[in-house]
Coordinates of C-alpha atoms and ligand atoms in Angstrom, one line a residue:
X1 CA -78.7 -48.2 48.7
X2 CA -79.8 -51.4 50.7
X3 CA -78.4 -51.7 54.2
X4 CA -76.7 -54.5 55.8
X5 CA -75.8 -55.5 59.3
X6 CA -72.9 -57.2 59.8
X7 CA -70.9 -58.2 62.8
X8 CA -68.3 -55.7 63.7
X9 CA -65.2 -58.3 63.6
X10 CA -65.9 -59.2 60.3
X11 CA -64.8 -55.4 59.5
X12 CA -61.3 -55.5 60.6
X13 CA -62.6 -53.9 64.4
X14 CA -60.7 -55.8 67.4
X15 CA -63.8 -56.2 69.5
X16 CA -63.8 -60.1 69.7
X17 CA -63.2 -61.7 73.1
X18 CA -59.6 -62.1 72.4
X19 CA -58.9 -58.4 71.3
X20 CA -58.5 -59.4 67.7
X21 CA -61.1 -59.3 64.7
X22 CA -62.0 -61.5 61.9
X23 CA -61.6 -59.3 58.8
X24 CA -62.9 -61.2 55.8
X25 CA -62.3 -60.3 52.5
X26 CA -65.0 -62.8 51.3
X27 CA -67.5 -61.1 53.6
X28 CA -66.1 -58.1 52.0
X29 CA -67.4 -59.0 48.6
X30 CA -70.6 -60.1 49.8
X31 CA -72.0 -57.2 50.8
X32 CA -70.2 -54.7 48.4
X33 CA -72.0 -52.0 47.3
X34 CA -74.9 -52.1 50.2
X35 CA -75.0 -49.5 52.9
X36 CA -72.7 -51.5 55.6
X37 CA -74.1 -51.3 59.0
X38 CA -71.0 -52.6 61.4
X39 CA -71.9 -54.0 64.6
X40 CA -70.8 -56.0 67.7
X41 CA -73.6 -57.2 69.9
X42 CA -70.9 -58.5 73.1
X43 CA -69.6 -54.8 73.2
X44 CA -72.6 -53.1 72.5
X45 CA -74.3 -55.3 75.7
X46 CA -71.5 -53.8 77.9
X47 CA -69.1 -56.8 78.0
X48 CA -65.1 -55.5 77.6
X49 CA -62.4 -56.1 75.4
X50 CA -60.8 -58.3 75.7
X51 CA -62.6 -60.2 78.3
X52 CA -63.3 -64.1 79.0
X53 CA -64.5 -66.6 76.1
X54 CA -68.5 -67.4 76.4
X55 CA -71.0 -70.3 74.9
X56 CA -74.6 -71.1 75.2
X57 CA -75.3 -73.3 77.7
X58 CA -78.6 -75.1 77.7
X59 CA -79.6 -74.4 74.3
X60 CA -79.0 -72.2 71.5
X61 CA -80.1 -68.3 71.2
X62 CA -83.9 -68.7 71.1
X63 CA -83.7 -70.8 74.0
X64 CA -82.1 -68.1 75.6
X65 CA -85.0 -65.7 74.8
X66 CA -87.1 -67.9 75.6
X67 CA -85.1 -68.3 79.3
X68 CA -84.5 -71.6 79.2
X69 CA -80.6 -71.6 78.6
X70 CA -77.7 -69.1 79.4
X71 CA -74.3 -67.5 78.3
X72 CA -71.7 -68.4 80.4
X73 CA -68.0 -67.6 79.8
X74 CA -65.5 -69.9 80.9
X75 CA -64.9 -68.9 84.3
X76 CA -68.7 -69.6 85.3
X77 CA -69.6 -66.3 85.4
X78 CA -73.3 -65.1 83.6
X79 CA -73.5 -62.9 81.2
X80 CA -77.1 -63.8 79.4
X81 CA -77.9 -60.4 80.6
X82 CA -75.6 -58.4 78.5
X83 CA -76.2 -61.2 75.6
X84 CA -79.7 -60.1 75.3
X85 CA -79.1 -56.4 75.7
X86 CA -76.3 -56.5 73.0
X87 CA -78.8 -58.5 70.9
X88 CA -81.9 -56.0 70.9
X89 CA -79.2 -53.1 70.8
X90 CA -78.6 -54.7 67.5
X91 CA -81.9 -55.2 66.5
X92 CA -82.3 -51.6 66.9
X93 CA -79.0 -50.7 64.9
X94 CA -80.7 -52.8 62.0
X95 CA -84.2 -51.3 62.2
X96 CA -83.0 -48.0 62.5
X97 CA -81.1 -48.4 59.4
X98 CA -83.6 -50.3 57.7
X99 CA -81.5 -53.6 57.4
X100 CA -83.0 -56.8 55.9
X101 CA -80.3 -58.6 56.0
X102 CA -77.4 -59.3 58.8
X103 CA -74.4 -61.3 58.0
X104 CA -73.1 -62.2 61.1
X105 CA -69.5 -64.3 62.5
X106 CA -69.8 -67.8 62.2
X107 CA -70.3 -70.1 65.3
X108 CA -70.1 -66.9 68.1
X109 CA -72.4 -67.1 70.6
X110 CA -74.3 -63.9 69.7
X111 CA -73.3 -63.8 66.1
X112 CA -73.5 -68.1 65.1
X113 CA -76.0 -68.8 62.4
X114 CA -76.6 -72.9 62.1
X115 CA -73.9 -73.4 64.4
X116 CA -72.3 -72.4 67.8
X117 CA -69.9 -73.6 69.7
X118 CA -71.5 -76.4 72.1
X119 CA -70.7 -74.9 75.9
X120 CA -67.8 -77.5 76.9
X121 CA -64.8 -74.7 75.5
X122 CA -63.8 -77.5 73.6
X123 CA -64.1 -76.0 70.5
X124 CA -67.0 -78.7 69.6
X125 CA -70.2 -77.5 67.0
X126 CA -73.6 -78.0 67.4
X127 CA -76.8 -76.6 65.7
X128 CA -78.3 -73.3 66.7
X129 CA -78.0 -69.8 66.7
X130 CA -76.7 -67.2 68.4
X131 CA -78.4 -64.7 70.8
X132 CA -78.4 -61.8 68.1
X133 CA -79.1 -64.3 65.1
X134 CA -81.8 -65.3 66.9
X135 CA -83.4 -62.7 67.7
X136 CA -82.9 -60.7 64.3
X137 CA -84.4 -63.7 62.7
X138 CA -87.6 -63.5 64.8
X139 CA -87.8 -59.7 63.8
X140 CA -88.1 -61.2 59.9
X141 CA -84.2 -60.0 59.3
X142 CA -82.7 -62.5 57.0
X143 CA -79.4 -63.8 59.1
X144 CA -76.4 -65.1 57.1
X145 CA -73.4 -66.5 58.1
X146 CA -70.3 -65.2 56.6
X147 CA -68.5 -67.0 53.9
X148 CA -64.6 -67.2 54.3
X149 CA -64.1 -67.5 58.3
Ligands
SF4_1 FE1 -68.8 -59.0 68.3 FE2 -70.3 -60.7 67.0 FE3 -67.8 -60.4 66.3 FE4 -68.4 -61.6 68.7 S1 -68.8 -62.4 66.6 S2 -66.8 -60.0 68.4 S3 -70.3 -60.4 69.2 S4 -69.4 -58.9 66.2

């Protein structure tokens, strides 16, 4: 059975910023019948729940690998660190299982594929990834957003 990563919230687990998650019964049917890898990069990099609303600042995810821009949640505080850490602790979760494909939570700043949210908390879009789209993308895993949220 092919395996899939996909973003822990999407799965009915509370682990978004706010304490609640983002079950999706169209993301549901997208990956039905593949060996479902569930997943949340902001946890796994050691962030709480619920805890303070982030954006990308600077740039999008591979600007942040590439150190030129940062996470930073509303309050000014820093937490590229535990961006990137969540994001290669996913990276891992997807090799380990043998994952070629991720679909990931719309517009988050680890999870956004295409779009985030642009770093004013204003709820504006812009184009990029996330941290962990970005970086699963760059390790030749296919990132999808999620239809439905
Ligand atoms: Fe976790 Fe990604 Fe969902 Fe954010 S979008 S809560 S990082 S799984």
């Amino acid at each position: 059975m092919e395996a899939i990563l996909v973003s822990a919230c999407l799965r009915g687990v509370p682990c978004r910023f706010d304490g609640r998650h983002k079950a999706s019964g169209a993301a549901e049917e997208a990956v039905a019948g593949r060996h479902v890898v569930s997943f949340c990069p902001e946890v796994a990099g050691g962030l709480a729940t619920p805890r303070r609303p982030a954006e990308l600042v600077g740039g999008d995810g591979h600007a942040v690998l590439d150190g030129t821009a940062r996470v930073v949640e509303d309050t000014g505080r820093d937490v590229t660190e535990q961006f990137v850490a969540g994001a290669r602790r996913a990276l891992a979760a997807a090799r380990h299982a043998g994952c070629a494909e991720a679909l990931l939570m719309p517009r988050s700043p680890s999870c956004g594929r295409g779009t985030v949210y642009d770093g004013s908390f204003a709820g504006e879009l812009v184009p990029g990834d996330g941290v962990t789209a970005a970086l699963l993308e760059r390790h030749g895993i296919t990132v999808r957003a999620a239809p439905g949220v």
